[in-house]
Coordinates of C-alpha atoms and ligand atoms in Angstrom, one line a residue:
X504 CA -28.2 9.2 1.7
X505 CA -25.5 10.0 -1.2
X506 CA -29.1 12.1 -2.6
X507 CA -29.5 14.1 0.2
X508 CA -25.7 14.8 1.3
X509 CA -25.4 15.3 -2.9
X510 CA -28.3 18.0 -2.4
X511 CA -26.8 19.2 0.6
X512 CA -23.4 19.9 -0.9
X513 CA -25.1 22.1 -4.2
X514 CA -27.1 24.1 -1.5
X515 CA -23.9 25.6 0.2
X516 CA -21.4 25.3 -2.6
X517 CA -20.9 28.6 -2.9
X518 CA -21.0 29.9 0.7
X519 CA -17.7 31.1 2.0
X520 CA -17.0 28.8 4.9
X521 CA -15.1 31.3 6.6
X522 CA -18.2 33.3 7.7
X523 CA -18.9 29.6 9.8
X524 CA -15.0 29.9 11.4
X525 CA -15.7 31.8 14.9
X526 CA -14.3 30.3 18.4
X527 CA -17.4 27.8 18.9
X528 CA -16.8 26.3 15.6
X529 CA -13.6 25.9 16.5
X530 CA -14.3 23.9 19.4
X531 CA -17.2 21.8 17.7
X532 CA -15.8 20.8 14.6
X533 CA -12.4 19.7 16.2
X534 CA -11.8 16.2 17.8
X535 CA -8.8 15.2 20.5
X536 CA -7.5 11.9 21.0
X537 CA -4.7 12.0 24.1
X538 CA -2.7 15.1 23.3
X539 CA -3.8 15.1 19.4
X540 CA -5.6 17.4 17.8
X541 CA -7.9 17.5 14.8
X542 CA -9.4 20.6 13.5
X543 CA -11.7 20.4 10.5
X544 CA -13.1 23.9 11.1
X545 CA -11.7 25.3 8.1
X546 CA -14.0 23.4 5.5
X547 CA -17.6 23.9 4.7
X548 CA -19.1 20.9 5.9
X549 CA -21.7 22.2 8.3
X550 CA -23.4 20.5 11.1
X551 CA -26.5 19.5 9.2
X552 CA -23.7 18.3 6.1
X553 CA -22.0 16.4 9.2
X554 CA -25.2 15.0 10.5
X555 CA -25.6 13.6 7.2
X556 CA -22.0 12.1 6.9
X557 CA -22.6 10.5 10.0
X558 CA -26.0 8.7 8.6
X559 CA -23.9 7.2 6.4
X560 CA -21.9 5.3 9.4
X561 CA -25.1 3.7 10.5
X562 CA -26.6 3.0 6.9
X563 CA -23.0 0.6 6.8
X564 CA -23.3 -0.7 10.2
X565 CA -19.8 1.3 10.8
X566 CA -20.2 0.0 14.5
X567 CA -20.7 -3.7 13.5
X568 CA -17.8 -3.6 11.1
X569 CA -15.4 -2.1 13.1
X570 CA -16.4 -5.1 15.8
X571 CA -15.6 -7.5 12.9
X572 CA -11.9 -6.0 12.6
X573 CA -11.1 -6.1 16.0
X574 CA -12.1 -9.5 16.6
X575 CA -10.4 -11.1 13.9
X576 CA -13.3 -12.0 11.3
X577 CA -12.7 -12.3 7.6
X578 CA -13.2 -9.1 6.5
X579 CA -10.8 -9.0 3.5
X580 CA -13.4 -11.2 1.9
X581 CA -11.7 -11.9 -1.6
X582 CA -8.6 -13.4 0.1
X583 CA -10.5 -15.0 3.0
X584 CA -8.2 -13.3 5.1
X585 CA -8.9 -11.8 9.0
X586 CA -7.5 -7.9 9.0
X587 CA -5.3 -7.8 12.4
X588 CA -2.5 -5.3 12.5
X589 CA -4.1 -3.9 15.7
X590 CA -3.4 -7.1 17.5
X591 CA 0.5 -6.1 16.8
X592 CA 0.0 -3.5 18.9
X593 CA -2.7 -4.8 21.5
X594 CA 0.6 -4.9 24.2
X595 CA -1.6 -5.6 27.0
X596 CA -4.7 -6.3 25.5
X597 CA -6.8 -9.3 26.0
X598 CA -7.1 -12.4 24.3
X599 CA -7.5 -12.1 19.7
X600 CA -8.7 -15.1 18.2
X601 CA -8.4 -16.0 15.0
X602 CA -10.7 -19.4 13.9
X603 CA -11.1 -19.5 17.5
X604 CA -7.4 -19.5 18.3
X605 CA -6.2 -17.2 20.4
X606 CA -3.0 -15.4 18.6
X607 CA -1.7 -13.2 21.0
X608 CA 0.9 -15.0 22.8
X609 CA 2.9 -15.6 19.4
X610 CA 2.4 -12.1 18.5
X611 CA 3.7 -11.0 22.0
X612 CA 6.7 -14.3 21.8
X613 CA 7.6 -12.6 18.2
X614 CA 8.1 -9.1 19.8
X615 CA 10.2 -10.4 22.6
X616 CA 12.5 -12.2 20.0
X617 CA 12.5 -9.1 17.5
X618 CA 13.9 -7.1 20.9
X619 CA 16.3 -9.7 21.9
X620 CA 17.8 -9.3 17.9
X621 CA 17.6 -6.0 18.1
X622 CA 19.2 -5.6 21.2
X623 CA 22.0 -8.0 20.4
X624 CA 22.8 -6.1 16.8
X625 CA 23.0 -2.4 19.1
X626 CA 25.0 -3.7 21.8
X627 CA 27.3 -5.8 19.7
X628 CA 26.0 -9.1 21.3
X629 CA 25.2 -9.6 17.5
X630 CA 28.1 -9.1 15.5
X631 CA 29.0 -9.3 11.6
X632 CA 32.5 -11.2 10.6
X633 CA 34.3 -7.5 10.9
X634 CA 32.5 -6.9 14.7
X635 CA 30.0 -4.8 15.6
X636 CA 27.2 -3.9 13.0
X637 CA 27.7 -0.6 11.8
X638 CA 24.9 -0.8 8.9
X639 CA 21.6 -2.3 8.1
X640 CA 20.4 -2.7 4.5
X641 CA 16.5 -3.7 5.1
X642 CA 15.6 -5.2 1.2
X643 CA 12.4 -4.8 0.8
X644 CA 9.5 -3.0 -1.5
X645 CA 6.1 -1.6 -1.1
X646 CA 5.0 -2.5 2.8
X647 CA 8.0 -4.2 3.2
X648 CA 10.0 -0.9 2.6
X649 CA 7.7 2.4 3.2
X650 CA 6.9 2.2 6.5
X651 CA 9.9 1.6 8.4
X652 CA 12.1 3.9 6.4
X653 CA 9.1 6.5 6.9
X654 CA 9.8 5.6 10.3
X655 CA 13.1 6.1 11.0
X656 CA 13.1 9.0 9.2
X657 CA 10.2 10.1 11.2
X658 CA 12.1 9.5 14.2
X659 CA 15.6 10.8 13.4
X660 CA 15.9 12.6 16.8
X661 CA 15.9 8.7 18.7
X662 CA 18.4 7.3 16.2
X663 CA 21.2 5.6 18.2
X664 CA 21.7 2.5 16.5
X665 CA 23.5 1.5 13.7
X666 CA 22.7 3.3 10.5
X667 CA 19.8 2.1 8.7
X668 CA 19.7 2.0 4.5
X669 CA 16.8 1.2 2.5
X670 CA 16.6 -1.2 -0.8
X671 CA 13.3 -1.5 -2.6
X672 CA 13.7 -0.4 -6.2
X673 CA 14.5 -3.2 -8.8
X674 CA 16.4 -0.7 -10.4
X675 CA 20.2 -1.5 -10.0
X676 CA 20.9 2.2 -9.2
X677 CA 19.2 1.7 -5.8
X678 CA 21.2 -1.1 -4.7
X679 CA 24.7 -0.5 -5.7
X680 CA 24.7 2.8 -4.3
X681 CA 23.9 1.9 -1.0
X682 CA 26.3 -1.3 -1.0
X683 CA 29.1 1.2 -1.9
X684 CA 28.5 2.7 1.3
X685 CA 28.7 0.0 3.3
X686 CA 31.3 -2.4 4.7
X687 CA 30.2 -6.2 4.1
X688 CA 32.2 -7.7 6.8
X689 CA 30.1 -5.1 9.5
X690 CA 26.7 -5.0 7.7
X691 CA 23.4 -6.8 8.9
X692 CA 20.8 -7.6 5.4
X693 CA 17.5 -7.6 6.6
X694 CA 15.3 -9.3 3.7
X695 CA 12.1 -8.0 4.5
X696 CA 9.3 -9.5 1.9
X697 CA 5.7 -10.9 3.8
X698 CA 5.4 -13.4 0.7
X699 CA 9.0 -14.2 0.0
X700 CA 8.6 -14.1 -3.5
X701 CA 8.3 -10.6 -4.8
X702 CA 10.8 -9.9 -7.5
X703 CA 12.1 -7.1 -6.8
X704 CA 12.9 -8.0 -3.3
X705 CA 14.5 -11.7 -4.2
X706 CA 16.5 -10.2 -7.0
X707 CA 18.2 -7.4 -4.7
X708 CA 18.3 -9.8 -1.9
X709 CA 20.3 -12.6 -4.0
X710 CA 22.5 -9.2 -4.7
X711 CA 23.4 -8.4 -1.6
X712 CA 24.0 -11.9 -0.8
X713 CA 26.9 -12.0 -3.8
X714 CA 28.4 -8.7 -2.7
X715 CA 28.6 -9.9 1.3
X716 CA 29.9 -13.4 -0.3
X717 CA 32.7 -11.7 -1.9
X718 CA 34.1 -10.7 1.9
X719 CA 32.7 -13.0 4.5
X720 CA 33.1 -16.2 4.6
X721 CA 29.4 -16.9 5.8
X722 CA 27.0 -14.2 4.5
X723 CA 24.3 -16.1 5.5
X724 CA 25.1 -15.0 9.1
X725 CA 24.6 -11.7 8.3
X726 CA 21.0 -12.2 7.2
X727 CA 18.0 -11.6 8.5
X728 CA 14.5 -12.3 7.5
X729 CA 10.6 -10.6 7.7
X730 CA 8.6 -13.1 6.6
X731 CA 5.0 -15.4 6.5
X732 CA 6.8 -18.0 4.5
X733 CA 9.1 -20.6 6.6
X734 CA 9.9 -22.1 3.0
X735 CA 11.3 -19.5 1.3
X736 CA 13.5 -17.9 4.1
X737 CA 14.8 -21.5 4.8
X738 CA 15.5 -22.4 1.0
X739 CA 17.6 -18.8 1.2
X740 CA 19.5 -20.3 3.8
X741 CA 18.5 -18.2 6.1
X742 CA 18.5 -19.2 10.2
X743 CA 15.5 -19.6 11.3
X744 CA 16.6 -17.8 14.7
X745 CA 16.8 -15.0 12.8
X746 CA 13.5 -15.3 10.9
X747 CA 11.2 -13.2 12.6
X748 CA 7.4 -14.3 11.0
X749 CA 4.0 -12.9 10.8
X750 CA 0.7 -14.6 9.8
X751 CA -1.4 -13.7 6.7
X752 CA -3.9 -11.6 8.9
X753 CA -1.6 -8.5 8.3
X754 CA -1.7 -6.7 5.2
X755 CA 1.6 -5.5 4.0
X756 CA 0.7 -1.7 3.9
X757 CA -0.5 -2.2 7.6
X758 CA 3.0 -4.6 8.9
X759 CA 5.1 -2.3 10.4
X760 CA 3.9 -2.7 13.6
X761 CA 5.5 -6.1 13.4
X762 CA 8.2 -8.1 12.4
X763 CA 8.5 -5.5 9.2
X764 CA 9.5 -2.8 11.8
X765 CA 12.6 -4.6 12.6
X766 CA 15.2 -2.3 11.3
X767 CA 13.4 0.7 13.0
X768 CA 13.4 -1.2 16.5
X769 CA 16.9 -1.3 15.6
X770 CA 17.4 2.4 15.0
X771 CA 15.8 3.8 17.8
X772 CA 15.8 0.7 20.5
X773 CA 12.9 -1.8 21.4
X774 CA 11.5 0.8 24.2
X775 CA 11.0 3.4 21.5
X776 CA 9.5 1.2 19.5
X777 CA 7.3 -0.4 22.3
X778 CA 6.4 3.4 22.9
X779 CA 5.4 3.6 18.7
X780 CA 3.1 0.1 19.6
X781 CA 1.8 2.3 22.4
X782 CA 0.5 4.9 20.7
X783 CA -0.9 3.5 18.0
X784 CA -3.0 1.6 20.5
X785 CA -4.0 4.6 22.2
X786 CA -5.9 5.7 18.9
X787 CA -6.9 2.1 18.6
X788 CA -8.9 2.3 21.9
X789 CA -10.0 5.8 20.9
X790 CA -11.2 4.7 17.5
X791 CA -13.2 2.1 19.5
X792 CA -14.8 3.5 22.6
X793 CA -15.0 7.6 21.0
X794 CA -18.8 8.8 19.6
X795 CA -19.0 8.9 16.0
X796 CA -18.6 13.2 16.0
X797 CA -15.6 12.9 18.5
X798 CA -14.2 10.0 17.2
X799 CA -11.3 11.3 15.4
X800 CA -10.3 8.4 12.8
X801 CA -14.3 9.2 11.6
X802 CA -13.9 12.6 11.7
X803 CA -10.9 12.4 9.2
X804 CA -12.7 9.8 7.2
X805 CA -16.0 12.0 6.4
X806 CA -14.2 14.8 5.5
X807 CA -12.4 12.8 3.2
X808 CA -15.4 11.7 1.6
X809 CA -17.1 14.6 1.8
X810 CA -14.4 16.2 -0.3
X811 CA -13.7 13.4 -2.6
X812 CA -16.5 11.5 -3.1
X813 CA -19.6 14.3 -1.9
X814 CA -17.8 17.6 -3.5
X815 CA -15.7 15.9 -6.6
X816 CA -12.3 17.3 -5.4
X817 CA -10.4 14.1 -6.6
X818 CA -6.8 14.9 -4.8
X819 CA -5.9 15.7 -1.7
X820 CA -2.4 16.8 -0.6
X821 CA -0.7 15.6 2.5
X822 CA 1.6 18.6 3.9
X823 CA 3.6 17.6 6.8
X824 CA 5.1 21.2 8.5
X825 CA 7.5 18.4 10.3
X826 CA 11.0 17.5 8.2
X827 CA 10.8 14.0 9.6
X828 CA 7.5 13.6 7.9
X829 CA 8.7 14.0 4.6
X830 CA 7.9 10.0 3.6
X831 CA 4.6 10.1 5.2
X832 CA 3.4 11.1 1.5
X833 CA 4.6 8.4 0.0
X834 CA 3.8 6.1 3.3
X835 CA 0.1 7.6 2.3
X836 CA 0.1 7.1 -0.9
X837 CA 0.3 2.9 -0.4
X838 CA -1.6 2.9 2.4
X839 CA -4.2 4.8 1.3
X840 CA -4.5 4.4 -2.3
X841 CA -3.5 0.5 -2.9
X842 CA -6.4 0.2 0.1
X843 CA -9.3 2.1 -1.3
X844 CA -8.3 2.9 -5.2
X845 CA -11.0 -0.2 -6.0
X846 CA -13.7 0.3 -8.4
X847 CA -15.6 -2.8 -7.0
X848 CA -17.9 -2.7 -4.3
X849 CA -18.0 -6.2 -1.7
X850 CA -20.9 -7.4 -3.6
X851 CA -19.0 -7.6 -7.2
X852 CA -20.7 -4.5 -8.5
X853 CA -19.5 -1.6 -10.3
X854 CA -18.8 1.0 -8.1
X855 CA -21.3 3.9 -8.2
X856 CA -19.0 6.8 -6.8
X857 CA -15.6 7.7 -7.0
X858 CA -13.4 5.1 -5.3
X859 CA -10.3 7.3 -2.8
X860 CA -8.6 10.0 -3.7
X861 CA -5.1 10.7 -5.3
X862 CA -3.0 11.3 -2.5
X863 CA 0.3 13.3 -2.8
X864 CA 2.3 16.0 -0.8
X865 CA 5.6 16.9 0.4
X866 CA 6.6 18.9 3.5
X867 CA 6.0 22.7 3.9
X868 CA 7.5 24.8 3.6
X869 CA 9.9 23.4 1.0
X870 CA 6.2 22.8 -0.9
X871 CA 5.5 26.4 -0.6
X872 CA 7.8 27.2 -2.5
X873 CA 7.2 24.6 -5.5
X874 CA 3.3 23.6 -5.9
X875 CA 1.5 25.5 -3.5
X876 CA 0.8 28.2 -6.4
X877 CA -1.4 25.7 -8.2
X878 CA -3.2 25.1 -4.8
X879 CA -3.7 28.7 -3.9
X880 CA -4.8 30.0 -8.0
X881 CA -5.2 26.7 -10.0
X882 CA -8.9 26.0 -11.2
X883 CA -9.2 22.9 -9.1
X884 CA -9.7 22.8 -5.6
X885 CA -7.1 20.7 -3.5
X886 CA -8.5 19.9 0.2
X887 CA -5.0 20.4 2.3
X888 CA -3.8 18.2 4.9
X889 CA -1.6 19.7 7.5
X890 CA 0.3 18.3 10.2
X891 CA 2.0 19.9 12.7
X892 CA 3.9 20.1 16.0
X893 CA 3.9 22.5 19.0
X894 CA 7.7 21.7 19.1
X895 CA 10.5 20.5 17.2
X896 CA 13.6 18.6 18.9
X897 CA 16.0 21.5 18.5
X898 CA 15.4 24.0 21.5
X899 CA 18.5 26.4 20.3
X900 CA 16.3 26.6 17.1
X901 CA 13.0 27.2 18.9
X902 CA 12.5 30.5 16.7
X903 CA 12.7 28.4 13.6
X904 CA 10.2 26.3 15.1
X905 CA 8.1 29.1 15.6
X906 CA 8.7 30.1 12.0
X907 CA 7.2 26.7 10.4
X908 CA 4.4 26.6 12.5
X909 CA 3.7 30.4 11.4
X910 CA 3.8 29.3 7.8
X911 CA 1.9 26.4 8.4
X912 CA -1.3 28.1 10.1
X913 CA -0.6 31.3 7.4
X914 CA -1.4 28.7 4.8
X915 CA -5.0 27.3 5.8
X916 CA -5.5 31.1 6.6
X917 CA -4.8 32.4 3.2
X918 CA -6.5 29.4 1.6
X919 CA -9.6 30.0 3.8
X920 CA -9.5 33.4 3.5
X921 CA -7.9 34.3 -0.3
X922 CA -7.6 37.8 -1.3
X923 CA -10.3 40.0 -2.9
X924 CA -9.6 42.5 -5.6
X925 CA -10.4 45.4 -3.9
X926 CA -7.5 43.8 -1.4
X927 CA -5.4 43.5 -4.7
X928 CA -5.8 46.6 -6.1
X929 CA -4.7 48.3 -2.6
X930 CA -1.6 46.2 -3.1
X931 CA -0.4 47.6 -6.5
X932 CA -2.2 50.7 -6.3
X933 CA 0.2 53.7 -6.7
X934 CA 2.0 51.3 -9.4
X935 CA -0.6 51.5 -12.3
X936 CA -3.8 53.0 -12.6
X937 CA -7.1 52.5 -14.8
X938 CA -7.3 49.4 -16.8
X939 CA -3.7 48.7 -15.7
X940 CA -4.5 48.1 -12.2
X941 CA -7.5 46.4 -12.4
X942 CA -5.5 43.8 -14.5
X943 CA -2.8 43.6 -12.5
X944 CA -4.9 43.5 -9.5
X945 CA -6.9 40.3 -11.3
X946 CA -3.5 38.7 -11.0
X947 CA -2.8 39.0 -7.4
X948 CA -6.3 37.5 -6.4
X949 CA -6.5 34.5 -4.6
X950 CA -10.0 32.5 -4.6
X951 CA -9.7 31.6 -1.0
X952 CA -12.8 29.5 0.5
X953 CA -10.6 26.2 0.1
X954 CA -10.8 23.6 2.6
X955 CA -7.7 22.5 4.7
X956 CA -7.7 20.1 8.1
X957 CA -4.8 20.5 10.1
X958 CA -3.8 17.7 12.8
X959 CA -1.7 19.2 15.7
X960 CA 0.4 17.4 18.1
X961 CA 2.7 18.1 20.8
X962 CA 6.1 17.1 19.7
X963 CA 7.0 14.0 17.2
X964 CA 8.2 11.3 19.4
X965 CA 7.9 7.5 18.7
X966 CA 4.0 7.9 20.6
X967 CA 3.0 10.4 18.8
X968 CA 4.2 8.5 15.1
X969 CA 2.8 5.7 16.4
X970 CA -0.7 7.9 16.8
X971 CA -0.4 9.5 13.5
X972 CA -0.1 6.2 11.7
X973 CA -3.0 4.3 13.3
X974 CA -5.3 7.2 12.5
X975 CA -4.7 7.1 8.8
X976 CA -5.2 3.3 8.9
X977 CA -8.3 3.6 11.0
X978 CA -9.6 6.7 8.3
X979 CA -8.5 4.2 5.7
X980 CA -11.0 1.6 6.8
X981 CA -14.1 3.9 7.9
X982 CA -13.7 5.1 3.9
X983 CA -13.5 1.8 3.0
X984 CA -16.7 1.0 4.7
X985 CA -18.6 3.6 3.9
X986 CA -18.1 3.1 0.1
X987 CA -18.5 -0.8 0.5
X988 CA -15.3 -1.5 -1.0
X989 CA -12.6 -4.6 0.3
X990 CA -9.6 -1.9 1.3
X991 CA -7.4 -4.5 2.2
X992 CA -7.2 -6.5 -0.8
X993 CA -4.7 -5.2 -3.8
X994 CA -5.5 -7.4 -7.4
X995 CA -4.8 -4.3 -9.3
X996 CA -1.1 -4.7 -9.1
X997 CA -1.0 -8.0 -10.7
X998 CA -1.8 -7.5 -14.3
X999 CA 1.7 -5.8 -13.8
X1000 CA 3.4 -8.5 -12.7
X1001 CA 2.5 -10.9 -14.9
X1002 CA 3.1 -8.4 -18.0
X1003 CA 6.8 -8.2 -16.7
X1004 CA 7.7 -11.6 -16.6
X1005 CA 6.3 -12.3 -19.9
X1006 CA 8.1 -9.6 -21.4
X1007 CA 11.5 -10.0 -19.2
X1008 CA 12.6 -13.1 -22.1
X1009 CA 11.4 -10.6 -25.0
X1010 CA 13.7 -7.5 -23.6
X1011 CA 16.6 -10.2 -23.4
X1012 CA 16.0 -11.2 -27.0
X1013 CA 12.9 -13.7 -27.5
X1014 CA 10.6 -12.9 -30.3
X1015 CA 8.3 -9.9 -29.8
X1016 CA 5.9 -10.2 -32.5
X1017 CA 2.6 -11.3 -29.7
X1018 CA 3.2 -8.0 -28.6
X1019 CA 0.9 -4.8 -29.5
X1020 CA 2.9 -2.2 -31.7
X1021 CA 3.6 -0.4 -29.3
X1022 CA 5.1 -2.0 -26.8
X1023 CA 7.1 -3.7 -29.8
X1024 CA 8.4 -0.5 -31.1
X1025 CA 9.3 0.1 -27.4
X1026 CA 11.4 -3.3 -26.8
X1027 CA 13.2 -2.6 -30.1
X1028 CA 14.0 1.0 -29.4
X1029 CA 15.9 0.0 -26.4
X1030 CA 17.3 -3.1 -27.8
X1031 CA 19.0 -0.7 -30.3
X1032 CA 20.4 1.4 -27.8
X1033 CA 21.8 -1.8 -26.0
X1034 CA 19.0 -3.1 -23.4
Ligands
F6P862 O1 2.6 -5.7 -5.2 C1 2.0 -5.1 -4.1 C2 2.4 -5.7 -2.8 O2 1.9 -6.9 -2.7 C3 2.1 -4.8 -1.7 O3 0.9 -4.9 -1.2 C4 3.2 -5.2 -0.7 O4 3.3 -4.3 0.3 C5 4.4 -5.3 -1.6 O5 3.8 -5.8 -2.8 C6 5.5 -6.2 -1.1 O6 5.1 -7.5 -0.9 P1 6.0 -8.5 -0.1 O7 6.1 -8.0 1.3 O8 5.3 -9.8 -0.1 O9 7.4 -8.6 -0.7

C-alpha cells in the first residue's frame, strides 16, 4: 500500500492543488464532529490519494484496534499496560474493565473527591494557615505539568479561582521565581508526579516544602498530591485525603483528564471542568461510531501521514489564531512526539518509514510576524495547522476578532495560492524596469501550492478544549497504528536519566576521567567558572 500511495504521491507532485479547491471540495474533503470543523481542502491529497490512505486503516485492522483501546486491552505492549484515558472521561458511560474488573466506579469516586477539594480550596472550606487559598503552585514536569497549565491558559476567560502557577523546570530559576510571588501561609502545593519519583518534580517539591516550612507551622497541610504511587505520597507526608490517585492505565501525556487536572478544576470550577470531560467524550463517541472519510480524528491522522510519512515533509507547525492556545504547541509537542517519535515497529523491527513528525508552532499572528517568512519562501515545505474560532470572549473587541480570523484564512490563502512573477512584476513595476524588475520581481514570488488544514470552532470554551484535545490524542493513535509503532510507551527518555545521575557526583566534584572528552572538557569548563 506504502507502493501505490508512494506512486500515487510522484504522479500529482507537482499539480497545484488549488485548481482541485471549488465549493464541492470544500464540502467533501471536510469532516464535523458537533459544532467542529475540519477542513483539509487545501492540500493535494485527492480522492483516489484518500482512497488509498484509507486502505491503509483496513491493512491495520484500524477498527479492531481501536476496539482494543476502548475496552481496556494491553495495547502498550512493552509495559503490559491497558491505554485508558477515555475511561476518565466516559461520565456516563457504561461499565470499563480492566483484567475483568470493572474500573469505573473508582474513576467516577476519584472525580467526586477531586470536586469536593476543589470546591473546598475556591470557597475557602479549604484553607491554608493565613486563610483562604489565594495561590496554587502545581509541581510537576512533562504530563504532569503541560496539560493543565495549557489548560488554564486555554481557558483564561473561566478563571475564578485562585491563581494557578506552574513548576516543572529543575532549573532553580523556575521555582524561586514563582515562590517570590507567593504568600506561604495562603498557598496550596500541588505535587503532581504519576510515578512519584521523577527528579525534577521531588527536588522542587522538597523546595517548596522548605520555603512553606519556614512560615507555617504544618506545611504538610498545604499539600496536595497527583499520584499512582500510595508509597511515595505517604513517605512525603502527605494526607492521603488529599492524595487524589490514578492507575497505570493512563499515560502521563494523556492524564489530564484526571487527577493531573486538579489545579485546572480549581481555576475554572468542577462544572467547567465536567464540561472539558464532556467534550472530549463527545469526540470520543465520534471517533468511534463516525465512517472512516467522516471520521474526523482519521481525517487529521491521514493527512498527517500523507504529509510526513507519504510526501517527506518532516515538520509540521501548529498555529493557533486563539491567544489562549499559545501552549497547545508545546502540549503537542509531548503528546505527539514522545507518542510516535519511535523508530521501532510492535514487532521489534527497524522501522521502515519515517516515525511522526517534528511538531512546533506558536500563535498567529504574533508567528506571522517571526517565522512565517521561512514557511511562505523557504525551500522546504511546512504543512500548516490552523485553529481557529468564530468568536473570541471579548464582544467590545469583536472587530479585532474579525481581524485574526482575516489573517488566519489570508494565510492558507496565500500559501495555497502564492504569487506568480507576472503578479510580482505588476507589484514593483513603475519602480525598476529591464533586468531590474525581473529581479526584484524574483524576490517578491511566493511558491504557493503548500498544504494547510485548518480546524474551526465556534468559540473556546471548556467543551470545545475538551474537543480539541481528544482529537489530537485520537490522531495520535490512528498514526500510531497505521505505522505499527507502541505510541504510548516512552524508553527514549531514559538514557537521559541515567546519564544525569551518573554525572550529578562528577559535576559536584567526583573524578571525571570514565567520561568521553567531551563531556570532560565540558564538566571542567563549568567547574572553573564555579559549577
Ligand atoms: O520522562 C518522561 C516522562 O515519563 C513523561 O512521559 C511524563 O509525562 C513525565 O516524565 C513526568 O512523569 P511523572 O508524572 O511520573 O513525574
Amino acid at each position: 500500500m506504502w507502493d501505490k500511495l508512494c506512486k500515487h504521491a510522484a504522479a500529482v507532485k507537482n499539480r497545484r492543488f488549488e485548481t482541485l479547491v471549488d465549493a464541492n471540495r470544500a464540502t467533501d474533503f471536510s469532516a464535523s464532529a458537533g459544532d467542529m470543523h475540519f477542513d483539509y481542502a487545501k492540500t493535494n491529497i485527492d480522492t483516489d490519494g484518500r482512497a488509498l490512505l484509507i486502505d491503509l486503516l483496513d491493512e491495520v485492522d484500524l477498527a479492531g484496534k481501536r476496539v482494543a483501546m476502548f475496552s481496556g486491552s494491553a495495547i502498550n505492549e512493552t509495559e503490559g499496560r491497558a491505554v485508558l484515558h477515555t475511561a476518565l472521561r466516559n461520565l456516563d458511560g457504561g461499565p470499563v474493565l480492566v483484567d475483568g474488573a470493572d474500573v469505573m466506579p473508582e474513576v467516577l469516586g476519584t472525580l467526586n473527591r477531586m470536586e469536593k477539594f476543589a470546591t473546598d480550596v475556591r470557597s475557602g472550606a479549604f484553607k491554608g494557615q493565613g486563610g483562604k487559598i489565594t495561590d496554587v503552585v502545581n509541581i510537576g514536569i512533562g504530563g504532569s505539568d503541560l496539560g493543565p497549565a495549557m489548560g488554564v491558559l486555554a481557558l483564561a476567560p473561566y478563571h475564578d479561582g485562585p491563581r494557578c502557577h506552574f513548576v516543572s523546570n529543575v532549573d532553580p530559576a523556575d521555582i524561586s521565581q514563582v515562590l517570590r510571588s507567593c504568600d506561604p501561609a495562603t498557598t496550596l502545593v500541588i505535587v503532581a508526579s504519576k510515578t512519584f519519583t521523577t527528579i525534577e518534580t521531588m527536588t522542587n517539591a522538597r523546595t517548596a516544602k522548605a520555603w512553606m516550612g519556614e512560615s507555617v507551622s504544618n506545611p504538610a497541610g498545604q499539600f496536595a498530591a497527583l499520584s499512582t504511587s500510595e508509597e511515595g505520597t505517604a513517605a512525603f507526608g502527605i494526607d492521603a485525603a488529599r492524595v487524589f490517585g490514578f492507575e497505570d492505565w493512563v499515560g502521563g501525556r494523556y492524564s489530564m483528564w484526571g487527577p493531573i487536572g486538579l489545579s485546572m478544576m480549581i481555576a475554572i470550577g468542577a462544572d467547567a471542568f465536567r464540561a472539558f470531560l464532556r467534550g472530549a467524550q463527545d469526540m470520543d463517541r465520534h471517533f468511534q461510531a463516525a465512517d472512516w472519510a467522516e471520521n474526523m480524528p482519521v481525517m487529521l491522522a491521514l493527512v498527517g501521514i500523507w504529509h510526513n510519512q507519504v510526501c517527506g515533509y518532516s515538520t509540521r507547525a501548529v498555529l493557533p489564531y486563539d491567544n489562549n492556545l499559545s501552549r497547545l504547541p508545546a502540549y503537542l509537542q509531548q503528546l505527539e512526539m514522545e507518542s510516535n517519535g519511535k523508530g521501532v515497529s510492535m514487532d521489534g523491527e527497524d522501522l521502515s518509514i519515517n516515525s511522526g513528525p517534528v511538531v512546533w508552532g506558536e500563535p498567529g499572528t504574533n508567528g506571522q510576524h517571526a517565522f512565517y517568512q521561512l514557511i511562505h519562501q523557504g525551500t522546504r515545505v511546512i504543512p500548516c495547522e490552523f485553529l481557529v474560532a468564530a468568536r473570541g470572549h471579548d464582544d467590545d473587541l469583536h472587530h479585532q476578532h474579525q481581524l485574526l480570523v482575516a489573517n488566519c484564512l489570508a494565510q492558507s490563502e496565500a500559501l495555497m495560492k502564492g504569487r506568480d512573477q507576472d503578479e510580482a512584476r505588476s507589484k514593483v513595476a513603475g519602480k525598476f524596469d529591464g533586468s531590474e524588475l525581473e529581479r526584484q520581481a524574483k524576490h517578491r514570488v511566493f511558491a504557493g501550492n503548500r498544504p494547510s488544514i485548518t480546524i474551526a470552532y465556534p468559540k473556546l470554551d471548556p467543551f470545545t478544549l475538551g474537543q480539541i484535545i481528544a482529537l489530537y490524542e485520537h490522531r495520535v493513535f490512528v498514526e500510531g497504528a497505521v505505522l505499527g509503532i507502541n505510541s504510548y510507551d516512552q524508553w527514549g527518555v531514559e538514557l537521559g536519566k541515567e546519564l544525569a545521575t551518573a554525572l550529578q557526583p562528577i559535576i559536584e566534584g567526583a573524578d571525571a576521567s570514565g567520561k568521553d572528552g567531551s563531556t570532560a572538557a565540558l564538566v571542567g569548563f563549568l567547574q572553573k567558572h564555579g559549577v
